[in-house]
Coordinates of C-alpha atoms in Angstrom, one line a residue:
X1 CA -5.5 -0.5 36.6
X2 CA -7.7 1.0 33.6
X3 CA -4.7 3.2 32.3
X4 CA -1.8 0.3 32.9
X5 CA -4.0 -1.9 30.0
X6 CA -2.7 -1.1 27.0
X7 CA -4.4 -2.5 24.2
X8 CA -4.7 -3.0 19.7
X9 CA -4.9 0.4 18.3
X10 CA -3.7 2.3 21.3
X11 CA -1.3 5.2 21.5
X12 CA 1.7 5.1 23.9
X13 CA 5.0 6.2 24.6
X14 CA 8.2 3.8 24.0
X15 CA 10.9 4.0 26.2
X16 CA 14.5 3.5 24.3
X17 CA 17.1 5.5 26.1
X18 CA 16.6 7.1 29.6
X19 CA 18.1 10.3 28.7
X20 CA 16.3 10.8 25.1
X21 CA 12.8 11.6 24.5
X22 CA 9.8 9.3 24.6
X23 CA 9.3 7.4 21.0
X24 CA 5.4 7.5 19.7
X25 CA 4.2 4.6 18.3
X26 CA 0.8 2.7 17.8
X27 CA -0.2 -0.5 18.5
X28 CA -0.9 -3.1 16.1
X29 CA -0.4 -6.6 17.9
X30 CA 0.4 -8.1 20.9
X31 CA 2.7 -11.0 21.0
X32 CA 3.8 -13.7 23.6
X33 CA 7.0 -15.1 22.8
X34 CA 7.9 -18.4 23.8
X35 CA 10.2 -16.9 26.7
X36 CA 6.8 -15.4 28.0
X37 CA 7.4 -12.4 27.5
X38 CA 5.3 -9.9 25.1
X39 CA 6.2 -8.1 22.1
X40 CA 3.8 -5.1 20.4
X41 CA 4.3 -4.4 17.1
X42 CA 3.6 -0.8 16.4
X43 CA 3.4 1.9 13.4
X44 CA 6.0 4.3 14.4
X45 CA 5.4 7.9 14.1
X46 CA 8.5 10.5 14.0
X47 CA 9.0 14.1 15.4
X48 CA 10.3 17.1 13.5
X49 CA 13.4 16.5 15.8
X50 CA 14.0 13.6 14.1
X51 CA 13.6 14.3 10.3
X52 CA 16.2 16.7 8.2
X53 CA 16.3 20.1 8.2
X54 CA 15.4 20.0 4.4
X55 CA 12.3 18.1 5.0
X56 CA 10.9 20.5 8.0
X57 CA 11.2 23.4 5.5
X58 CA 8.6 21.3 3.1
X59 CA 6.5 20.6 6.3
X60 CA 6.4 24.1 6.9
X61 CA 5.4 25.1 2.9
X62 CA 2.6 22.5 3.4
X63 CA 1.0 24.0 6.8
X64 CA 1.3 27.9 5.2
X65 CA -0.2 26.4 1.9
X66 CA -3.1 24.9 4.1
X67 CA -3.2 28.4 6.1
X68 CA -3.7 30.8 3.1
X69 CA -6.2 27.7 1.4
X70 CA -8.3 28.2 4.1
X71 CA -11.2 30.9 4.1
X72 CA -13.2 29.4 6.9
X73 CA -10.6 29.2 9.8
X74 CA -9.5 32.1 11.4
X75 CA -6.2 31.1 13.8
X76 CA -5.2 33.0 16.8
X77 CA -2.2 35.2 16.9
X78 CA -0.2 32.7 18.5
X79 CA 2.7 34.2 20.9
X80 CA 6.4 32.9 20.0
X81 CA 6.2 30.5 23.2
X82 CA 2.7 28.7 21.9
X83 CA 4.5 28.6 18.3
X84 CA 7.6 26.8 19.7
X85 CA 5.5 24.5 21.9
X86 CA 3.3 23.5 18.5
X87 CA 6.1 22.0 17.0
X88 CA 6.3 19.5 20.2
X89 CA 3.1 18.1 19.5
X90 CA 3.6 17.6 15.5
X91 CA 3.9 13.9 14.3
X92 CA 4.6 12.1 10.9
X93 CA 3.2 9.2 9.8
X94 CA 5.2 6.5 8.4
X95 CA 4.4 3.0 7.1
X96 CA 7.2 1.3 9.0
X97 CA 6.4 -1.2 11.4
X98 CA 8.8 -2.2 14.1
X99 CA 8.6 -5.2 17.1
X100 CA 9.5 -3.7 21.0
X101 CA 9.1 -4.9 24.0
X102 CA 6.2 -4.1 25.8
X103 CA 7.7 -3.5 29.2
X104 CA 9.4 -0.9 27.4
X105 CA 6.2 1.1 27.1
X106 CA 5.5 4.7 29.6
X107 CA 2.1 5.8 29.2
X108 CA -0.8 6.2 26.6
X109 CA -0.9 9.6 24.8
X110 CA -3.6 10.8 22.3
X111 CA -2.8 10.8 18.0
X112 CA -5.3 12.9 15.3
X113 CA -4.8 13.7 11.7
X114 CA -5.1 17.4 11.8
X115 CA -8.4 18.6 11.8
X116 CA -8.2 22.1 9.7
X117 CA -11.5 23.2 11.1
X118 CA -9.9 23.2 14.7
X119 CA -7.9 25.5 15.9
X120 CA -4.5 24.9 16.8
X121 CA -4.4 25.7 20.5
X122 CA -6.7 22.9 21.0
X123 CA -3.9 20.5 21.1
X124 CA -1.9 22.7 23.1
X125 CA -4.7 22.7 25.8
X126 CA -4.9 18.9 26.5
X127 CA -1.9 17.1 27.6
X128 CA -0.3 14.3 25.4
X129 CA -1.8 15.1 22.8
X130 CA -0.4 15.0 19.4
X131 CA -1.4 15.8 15.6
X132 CA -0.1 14.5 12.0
X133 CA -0.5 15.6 8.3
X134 CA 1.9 14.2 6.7
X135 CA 3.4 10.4 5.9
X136 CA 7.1 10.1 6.5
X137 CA 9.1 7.6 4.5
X138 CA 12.4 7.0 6.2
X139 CA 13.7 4.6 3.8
X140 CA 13.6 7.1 0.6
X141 CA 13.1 10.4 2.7
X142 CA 10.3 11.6 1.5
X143 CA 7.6 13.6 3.0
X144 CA 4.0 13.3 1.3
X145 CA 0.5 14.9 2.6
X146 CA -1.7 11.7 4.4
X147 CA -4.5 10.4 1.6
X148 CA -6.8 10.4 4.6
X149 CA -7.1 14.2 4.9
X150 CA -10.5 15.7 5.5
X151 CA -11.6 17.3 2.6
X152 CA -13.5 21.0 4.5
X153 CA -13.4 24.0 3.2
X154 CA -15.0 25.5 0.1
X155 CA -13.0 23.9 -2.8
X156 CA -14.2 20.9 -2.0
X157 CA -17.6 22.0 -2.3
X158 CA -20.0 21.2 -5.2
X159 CA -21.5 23.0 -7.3
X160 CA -25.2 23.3 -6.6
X161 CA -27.7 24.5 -9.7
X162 CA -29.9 27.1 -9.0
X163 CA -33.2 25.3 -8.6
X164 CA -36.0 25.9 -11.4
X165 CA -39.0 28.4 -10.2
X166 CA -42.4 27.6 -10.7
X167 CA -43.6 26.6 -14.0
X168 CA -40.1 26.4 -15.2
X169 CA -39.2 23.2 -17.3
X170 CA -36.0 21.8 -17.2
X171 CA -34.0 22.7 -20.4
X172 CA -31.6 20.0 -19.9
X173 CA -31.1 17.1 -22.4
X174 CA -31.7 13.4 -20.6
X175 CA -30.2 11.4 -23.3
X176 CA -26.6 13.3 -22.2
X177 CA -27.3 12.7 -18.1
X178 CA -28.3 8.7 -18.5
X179 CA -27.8 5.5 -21.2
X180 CA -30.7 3.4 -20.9
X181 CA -29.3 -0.6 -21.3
X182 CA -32.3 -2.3 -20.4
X183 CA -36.1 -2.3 -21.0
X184 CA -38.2 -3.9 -18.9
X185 CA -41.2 -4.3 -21.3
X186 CA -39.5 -6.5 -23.8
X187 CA -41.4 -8.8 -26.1
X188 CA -39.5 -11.6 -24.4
X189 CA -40.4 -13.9 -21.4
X190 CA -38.5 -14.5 -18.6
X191 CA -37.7 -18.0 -19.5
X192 CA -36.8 -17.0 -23.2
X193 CA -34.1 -14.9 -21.4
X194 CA -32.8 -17.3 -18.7
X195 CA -32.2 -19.8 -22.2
X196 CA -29.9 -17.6 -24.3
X197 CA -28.2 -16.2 -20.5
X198 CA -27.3 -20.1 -21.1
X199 CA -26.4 -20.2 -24.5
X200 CA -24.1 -17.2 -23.4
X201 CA -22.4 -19.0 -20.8
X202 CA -21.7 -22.0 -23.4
X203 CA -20.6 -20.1 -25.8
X204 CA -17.8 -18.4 -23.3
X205 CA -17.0 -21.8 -22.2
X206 CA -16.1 -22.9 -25.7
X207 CA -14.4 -19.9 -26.4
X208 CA -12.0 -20.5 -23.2
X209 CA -11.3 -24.0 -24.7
X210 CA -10.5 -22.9 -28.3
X211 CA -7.9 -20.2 -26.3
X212 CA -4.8 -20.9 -25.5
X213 CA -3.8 -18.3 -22.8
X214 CA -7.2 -19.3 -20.8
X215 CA -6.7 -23.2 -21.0
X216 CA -3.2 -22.5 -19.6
X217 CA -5.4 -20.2 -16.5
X218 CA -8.5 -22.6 -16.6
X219 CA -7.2 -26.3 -17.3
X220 CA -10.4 -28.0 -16.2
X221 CA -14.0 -27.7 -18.1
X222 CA -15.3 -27.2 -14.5
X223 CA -13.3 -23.7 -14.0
X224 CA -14.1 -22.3 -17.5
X225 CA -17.3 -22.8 -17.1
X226 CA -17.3 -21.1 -13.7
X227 CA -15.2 -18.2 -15.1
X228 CA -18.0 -18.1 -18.2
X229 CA -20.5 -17.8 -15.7
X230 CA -19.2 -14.4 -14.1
X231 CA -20.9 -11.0 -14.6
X232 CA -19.2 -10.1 -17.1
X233 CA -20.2 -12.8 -19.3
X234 CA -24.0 -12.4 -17.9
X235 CA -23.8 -8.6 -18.7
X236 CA -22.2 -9.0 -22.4
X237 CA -25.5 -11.0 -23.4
X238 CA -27.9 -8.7 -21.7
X239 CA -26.2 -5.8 -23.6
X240 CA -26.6 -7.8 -26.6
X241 CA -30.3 -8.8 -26.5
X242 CA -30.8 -4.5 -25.6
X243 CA -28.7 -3.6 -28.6
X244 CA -30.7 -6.0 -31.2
X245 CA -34.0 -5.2 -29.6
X246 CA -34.7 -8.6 -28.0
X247 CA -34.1 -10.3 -31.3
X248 CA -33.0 -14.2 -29.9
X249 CA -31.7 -15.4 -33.6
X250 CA -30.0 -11.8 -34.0
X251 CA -28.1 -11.5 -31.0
X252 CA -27.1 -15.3 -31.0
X253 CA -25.7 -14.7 -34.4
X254 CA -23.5 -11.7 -32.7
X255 CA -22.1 -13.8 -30.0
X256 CA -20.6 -16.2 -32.7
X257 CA -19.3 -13.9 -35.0
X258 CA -17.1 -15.0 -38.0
X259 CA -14.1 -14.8 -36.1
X260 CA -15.0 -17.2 -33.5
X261 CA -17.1 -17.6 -30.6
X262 CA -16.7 -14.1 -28.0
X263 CA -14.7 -14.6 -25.0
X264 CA -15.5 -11.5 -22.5
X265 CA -12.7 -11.3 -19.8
X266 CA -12.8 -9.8 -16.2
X267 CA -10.0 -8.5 -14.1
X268 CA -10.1 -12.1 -12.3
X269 CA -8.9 -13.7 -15.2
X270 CA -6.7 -10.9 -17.0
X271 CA -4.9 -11.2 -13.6
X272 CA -1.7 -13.8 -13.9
X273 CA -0.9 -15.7 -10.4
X274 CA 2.4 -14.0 -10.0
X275 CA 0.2 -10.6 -9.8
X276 CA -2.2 -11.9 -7.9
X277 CA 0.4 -13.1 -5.4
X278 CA 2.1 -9.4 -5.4
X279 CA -1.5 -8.0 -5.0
X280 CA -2.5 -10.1 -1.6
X281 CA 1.3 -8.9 -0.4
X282 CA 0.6 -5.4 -1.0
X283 CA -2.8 -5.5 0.9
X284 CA -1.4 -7.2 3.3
X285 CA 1.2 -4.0 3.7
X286 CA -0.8 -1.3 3.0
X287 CA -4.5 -2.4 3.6
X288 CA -6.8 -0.8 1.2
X289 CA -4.9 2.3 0.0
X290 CA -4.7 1.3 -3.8
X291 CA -2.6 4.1 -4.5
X292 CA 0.4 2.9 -2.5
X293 CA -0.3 -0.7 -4.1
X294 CA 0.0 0.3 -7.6
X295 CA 2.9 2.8 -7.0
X296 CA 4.7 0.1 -4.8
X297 CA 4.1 -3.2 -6.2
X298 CA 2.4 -2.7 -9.5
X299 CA 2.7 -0.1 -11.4
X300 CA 2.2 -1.3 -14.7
X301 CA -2.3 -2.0 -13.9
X302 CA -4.5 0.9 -13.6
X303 CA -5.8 2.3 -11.0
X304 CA -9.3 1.2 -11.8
X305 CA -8.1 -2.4 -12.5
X306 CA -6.6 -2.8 -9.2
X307 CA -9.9 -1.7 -7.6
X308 CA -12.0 -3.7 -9.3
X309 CA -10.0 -6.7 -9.0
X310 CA -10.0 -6.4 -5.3
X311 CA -13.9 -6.4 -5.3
X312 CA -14.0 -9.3 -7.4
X313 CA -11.2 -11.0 -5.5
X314 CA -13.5 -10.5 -2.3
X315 CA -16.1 -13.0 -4.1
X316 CA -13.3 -15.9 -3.9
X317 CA -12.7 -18.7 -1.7
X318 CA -8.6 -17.6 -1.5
X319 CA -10.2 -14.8 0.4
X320 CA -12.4 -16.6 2.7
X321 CA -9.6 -18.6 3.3
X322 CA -7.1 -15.9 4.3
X323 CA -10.2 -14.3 6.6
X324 CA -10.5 -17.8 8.5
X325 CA -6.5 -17.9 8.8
X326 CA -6.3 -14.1 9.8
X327 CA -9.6 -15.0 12.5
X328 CA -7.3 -18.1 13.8
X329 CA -4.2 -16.1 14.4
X330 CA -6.1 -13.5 16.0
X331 CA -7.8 -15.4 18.8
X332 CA -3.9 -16.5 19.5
X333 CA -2.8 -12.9 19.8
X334 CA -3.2 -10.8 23.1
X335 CA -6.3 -8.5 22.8
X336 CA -4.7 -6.4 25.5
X337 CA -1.7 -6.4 27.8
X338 CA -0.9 -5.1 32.2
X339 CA 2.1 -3.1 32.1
X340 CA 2.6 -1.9 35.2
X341 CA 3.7 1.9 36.5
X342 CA 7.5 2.5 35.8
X343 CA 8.8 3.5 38.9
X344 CA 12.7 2.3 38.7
X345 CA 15.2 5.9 39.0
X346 CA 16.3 7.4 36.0
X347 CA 20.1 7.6 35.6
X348 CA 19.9 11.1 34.9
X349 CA 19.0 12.1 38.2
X350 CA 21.1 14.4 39.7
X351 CA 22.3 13.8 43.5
X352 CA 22.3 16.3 46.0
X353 CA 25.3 16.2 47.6
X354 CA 27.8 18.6 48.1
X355 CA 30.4 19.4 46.3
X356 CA 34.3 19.3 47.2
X357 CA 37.9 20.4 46.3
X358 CA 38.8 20.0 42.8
X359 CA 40.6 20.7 39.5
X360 CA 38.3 22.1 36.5
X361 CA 41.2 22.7 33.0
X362 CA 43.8 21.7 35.6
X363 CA 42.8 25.0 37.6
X364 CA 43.1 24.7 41.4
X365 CA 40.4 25.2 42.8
X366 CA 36.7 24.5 44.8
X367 CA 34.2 22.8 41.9
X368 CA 31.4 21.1 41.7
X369 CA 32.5 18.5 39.3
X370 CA 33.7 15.2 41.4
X371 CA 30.0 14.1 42.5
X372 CA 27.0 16.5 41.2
X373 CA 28.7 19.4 39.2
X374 CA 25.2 21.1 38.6
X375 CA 24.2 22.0 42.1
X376 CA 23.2 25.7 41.6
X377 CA 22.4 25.9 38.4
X378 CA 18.7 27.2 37.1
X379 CA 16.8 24.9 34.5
X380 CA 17.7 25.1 31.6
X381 CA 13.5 25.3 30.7
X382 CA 12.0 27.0 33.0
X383 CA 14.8 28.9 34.8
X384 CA 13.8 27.6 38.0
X385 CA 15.8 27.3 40.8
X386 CA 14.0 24.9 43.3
X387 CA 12.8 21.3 41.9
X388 CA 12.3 18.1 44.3
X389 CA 14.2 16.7 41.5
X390 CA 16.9 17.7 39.1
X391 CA 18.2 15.7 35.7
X392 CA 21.3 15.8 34.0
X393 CA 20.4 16.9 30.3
X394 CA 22.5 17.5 27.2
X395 CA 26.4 16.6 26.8
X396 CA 28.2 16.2 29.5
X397 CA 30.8 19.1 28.9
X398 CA 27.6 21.7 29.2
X399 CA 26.5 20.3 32.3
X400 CA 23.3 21.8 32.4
X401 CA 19.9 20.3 34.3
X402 CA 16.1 20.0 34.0
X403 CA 13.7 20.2 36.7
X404 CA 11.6 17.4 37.1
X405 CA 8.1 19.5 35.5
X406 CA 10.6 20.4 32.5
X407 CA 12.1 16.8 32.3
X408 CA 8.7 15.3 31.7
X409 CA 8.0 17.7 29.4
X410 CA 11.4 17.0 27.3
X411 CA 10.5 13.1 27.6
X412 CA 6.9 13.6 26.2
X413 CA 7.2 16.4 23.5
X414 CA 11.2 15.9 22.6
X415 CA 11.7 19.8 23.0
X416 CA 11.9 22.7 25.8
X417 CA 9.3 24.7 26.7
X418 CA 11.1 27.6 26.2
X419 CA 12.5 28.9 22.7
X420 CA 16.2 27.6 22.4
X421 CA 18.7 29.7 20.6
X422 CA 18.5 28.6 16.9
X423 CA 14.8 29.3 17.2
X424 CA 15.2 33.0 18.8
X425 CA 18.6 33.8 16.9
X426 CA 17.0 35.6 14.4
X427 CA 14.9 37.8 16.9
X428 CA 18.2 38.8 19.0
X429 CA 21.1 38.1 17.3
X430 CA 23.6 36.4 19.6
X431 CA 27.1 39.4 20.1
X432 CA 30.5 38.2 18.0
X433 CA 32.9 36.7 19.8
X434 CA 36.8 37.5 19.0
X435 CA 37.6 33.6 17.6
X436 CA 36.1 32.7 14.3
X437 CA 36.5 29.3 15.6
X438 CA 34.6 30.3 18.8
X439 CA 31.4 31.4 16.8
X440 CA 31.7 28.9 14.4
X441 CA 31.4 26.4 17.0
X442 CA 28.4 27.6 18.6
X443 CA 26.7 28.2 15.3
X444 CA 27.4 24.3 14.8
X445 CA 25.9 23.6 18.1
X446 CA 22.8 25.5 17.6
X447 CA 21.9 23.8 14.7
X448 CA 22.5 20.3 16.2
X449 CA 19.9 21.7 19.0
X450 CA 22.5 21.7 21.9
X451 CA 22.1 23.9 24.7
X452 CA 24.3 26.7 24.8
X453 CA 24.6 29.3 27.4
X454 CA 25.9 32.3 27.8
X455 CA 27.8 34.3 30.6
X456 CA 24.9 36.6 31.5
X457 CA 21.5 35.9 33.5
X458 CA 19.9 32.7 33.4
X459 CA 16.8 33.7 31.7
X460 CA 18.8 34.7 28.6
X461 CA 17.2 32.9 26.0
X462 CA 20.1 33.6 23.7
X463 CA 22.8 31.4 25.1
X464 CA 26.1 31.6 23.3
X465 CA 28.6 30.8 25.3
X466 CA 29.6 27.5 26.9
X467 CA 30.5 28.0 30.8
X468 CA 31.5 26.2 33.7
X469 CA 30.8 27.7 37.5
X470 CA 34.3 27.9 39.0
X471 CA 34.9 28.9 42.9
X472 CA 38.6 29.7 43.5
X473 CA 40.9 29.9 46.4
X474 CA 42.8 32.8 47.2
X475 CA 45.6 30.9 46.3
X476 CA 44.8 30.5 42.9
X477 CA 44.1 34.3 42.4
X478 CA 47.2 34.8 43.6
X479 CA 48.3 32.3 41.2
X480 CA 46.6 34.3 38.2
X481 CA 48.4 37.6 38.9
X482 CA 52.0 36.5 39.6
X483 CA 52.3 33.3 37.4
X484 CA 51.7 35.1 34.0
X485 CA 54.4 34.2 31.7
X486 CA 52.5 30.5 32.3
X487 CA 49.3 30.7 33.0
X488 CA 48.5 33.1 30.3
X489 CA 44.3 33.6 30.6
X490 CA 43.4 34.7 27.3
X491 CA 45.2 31.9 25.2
X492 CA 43.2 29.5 27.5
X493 CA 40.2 30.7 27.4
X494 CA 40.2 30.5 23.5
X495 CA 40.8 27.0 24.0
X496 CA 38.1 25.9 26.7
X497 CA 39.1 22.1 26.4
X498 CA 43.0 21.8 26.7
X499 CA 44.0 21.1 30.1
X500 CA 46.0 23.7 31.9
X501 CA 49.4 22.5 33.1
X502 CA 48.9 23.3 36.8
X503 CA 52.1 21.6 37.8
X504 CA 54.0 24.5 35.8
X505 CA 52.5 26.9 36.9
X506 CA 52.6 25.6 40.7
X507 CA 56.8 25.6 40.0
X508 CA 56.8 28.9 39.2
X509 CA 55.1 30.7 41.8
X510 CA 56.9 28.3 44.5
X511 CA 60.6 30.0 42.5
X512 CA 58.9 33.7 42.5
X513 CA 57.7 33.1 46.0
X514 CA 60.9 31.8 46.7
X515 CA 62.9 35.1 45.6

């Protein structure tokens, strides 16, 4: 029962169409609905399968930029199989969020950002198990390296001084490593100090009256004098007494200068209510990661100013009150949910009955099209020819199977085990074929990732032909060699997908057989 709970923050598979691959996702929440029913909402994650071409080419600059940075990790010589399989178990981030059922859900899998300090045939070792580097944005179509990466490797390293031998004094100036702001040993008592911290405070609360922008932000006498009671208010006066050397009647003659009594501002009050609105959205979205805030929702503050505001907006009872509200709606949210095994068939799955008379092209002839058109036929994986199970993969027109080991694997990892042809192309270049219209087809086709096969043995890995297993009577080889001013074979075979008109050529031998 252990691995049917699924719970917050775990890792599972998605099922959204029996005869595509698995969708990754994480959990966030649970949900009950008010049919009953439960609901996750996850982070999706997307495979290189599903990206564009243009993007996987950046993906690729990023990994042999991170290969050549580092001087530490020495990777294996990794065969072209292992290299192929890799690409299975790569995953990109994204920040979307997305509701599914949970009954929907197939099993829990394993997600890590890439640790460069471990090799890669690590994750090709355990099973469902899956890595990321980089965030995927499917709304622009960007891909960007995660902010979270681990930082190993020697440009990340400081720079240590050499340490000082014995009797060796340290030639470097103090004043330029520290600022002293306070002494301890002031002429002044404690009490003396705690008076003009008030005086400070009154002044700022006056200040924040004779001010037209803060009266607007602090209407009441109660809030200015709460927002003149802040740090930076406290710190401004402490600065001051430092500066004048502890000098009361000096530094109260700096806080009310000529121009009017100082107002010092933090980022609490510089902050409108509009912006502080759009800031509690974008944490909301994107948690702490101030970056994506400022870039996102406001671009126009600092970096700095964001994060201090976030500290100081911590202190404030909005916050506590969005904590309690969060802490309610989680104690009505499922902490974890019993999905039970999946066990219903899989449309896919291929029957294993035998085959009967038939027409394939309008040919005459024994197929075996009508009920399972694949008996026979090796995976299209593993080239095996026994399987307790087969599955029905790829368009229809190809009819080519999986067997139930190579299956799972195309569910979990979205790929073959084995190289397909627009990976292997450029190692053994797939022969011409007489129509430009005939290779320019199957180029198409291995760039969309279809299978294509060829007419040689099943364990060619370059497959560039697409074929169709056809067991004729004698009648129609009869047919083939008397009937040729109709059934003319090379025309035909140039055009795989118009239907031969059988009913032609049946009138013709039936006059020559005639005569």
């Amino acid at each position: 029962m252990a691995a049917n709970m699924y719970r917050v923050g775990d890792y599972v598979y998605f099922e959204n169409s029996s005869s595509n691959p698995y969708l990754i996702r994480r959990i966030e929440e649970l949900n009950k609905t008010a049919t009953g029913n439960v609901e996750a909402k996850v982070v999706c994650f997307y495979r290189r399968r599903d990206i564009s071409n243009t993007l996987i080419m950046l993906a690729d600059k990023h990994a042999k930029e991170i290969e050549e940075e580092s001087e530490t990790t020495v990777e294996p010589d990794l065969t072209d199989k292992q290299k192929h399989q890799l690409k299975h178990r790569e995953l990109f981030l994204s920040r979307q969020y997305e509701s599914l059922p949970a009954t929907h859900i197939r099993g829990k899998c394993s997600v890590a950002l890439l640790n460069e300090t471990e090799s890669v045939l690590s994750y090709l070792d355990k099973e469902d198990t899956f890595f990321y580097s980089l965030v995927y944005d499917p709304s622009v179509k960007t891909l960007l390296a995660d902010k979270g990466e681990i930082r190993v490797g020697p440009r990340y390293q400081a720079d240590i001084p050499e340490m000082l031998s014995e009797g060796e004094s340290d030639e470097r100036e103090q004043s330029k490593l520290e600022v002293k702001v306070w002494d301890p040993n002031s002429p002044l008592t404690d009490r003396q100090i705690d008076q003009f911290l008030v005086v400070a405070r009154a002044v700022g609360t006056f200040a924040r009256a004779l001010d037209c922008s803060s009266s607007v932000r602090q209407p009441s006498l109660h809030m200015s004098a709460a927002a003149a009671s802040r740090d930076i208010t406290l710190f401004h006066a402490m600065d001051t007494l430092y500066r004048h050397s502890y000098d009361l009647s000096s530094a109260i003659s700096v806080l009310v200068p000529l121009g009017g009594p100082v107002l010092c501002r933090d980022e609490m009050e510089e902050w409108s209510a509009s912006e502080a609105t759009l800031f509690e959205e974008a944490l909301e979205k994107y948690g702490k990661d101030f970056n994506d805030i400022r870039q996102d929702f406001l671009p126009w503050k600092s970096l700095t100013s964001i994060i201090e505001y976030y500290y100081m907006w911590k202190t404030t009872d909005r916050y506590v009150q969005q904590k309690r509200l969060k802490a309610a709606e989680a104690e009505s949210k499922l902490k974890q949910v019993y999905i039970p095994t999946y066990s219903k068939p899989n449309p896919n799955q291929i029957s294993t009955s035998n085959g009967k008379p038939g027409t394939v092209n309008g040919a005459v002839g024994t197929t075996f099209q009508p009920q399972n058109p694949l008996l026979g036929r090796a995976c299209e994986s593993c080239y095996a020819t026994q399987s307790h199970q087969w599955y029905s993969w790829g368009p229809p027109n190809m009819q080519c199977r999986l067997c139930a080991t190579c299956w799972l694997y195309w569910k979990k990892y979205g790929g073959l085990k084995m190289p397909t042809q627009s990976e292997e192309e450029k190692l053994s270049p797939s022969p011409p074929t007489e129509d430009p219209r005939v290779r320019s087809h199957m180029s198409r086709q291995a760039t969309q990732g279809m299978p294509v096969r060829n007419t040689g043995s099943p364990k060619s890995a370059v497959k560039t032909r697409q074929a169709f297993f056809l067991h004729t009577t004698y009648f129609t080889k009869f047919a083939r060699q008397v009937c040729k001013n109709t059934l003319r074979l090379r025309q035909a075979a140039r055009r795989p997908f118009v239907p031969i008109n059988y009913a032609a050529i049946r009138a013709e031998c039936k006059m020559l057989l005639n005569s």
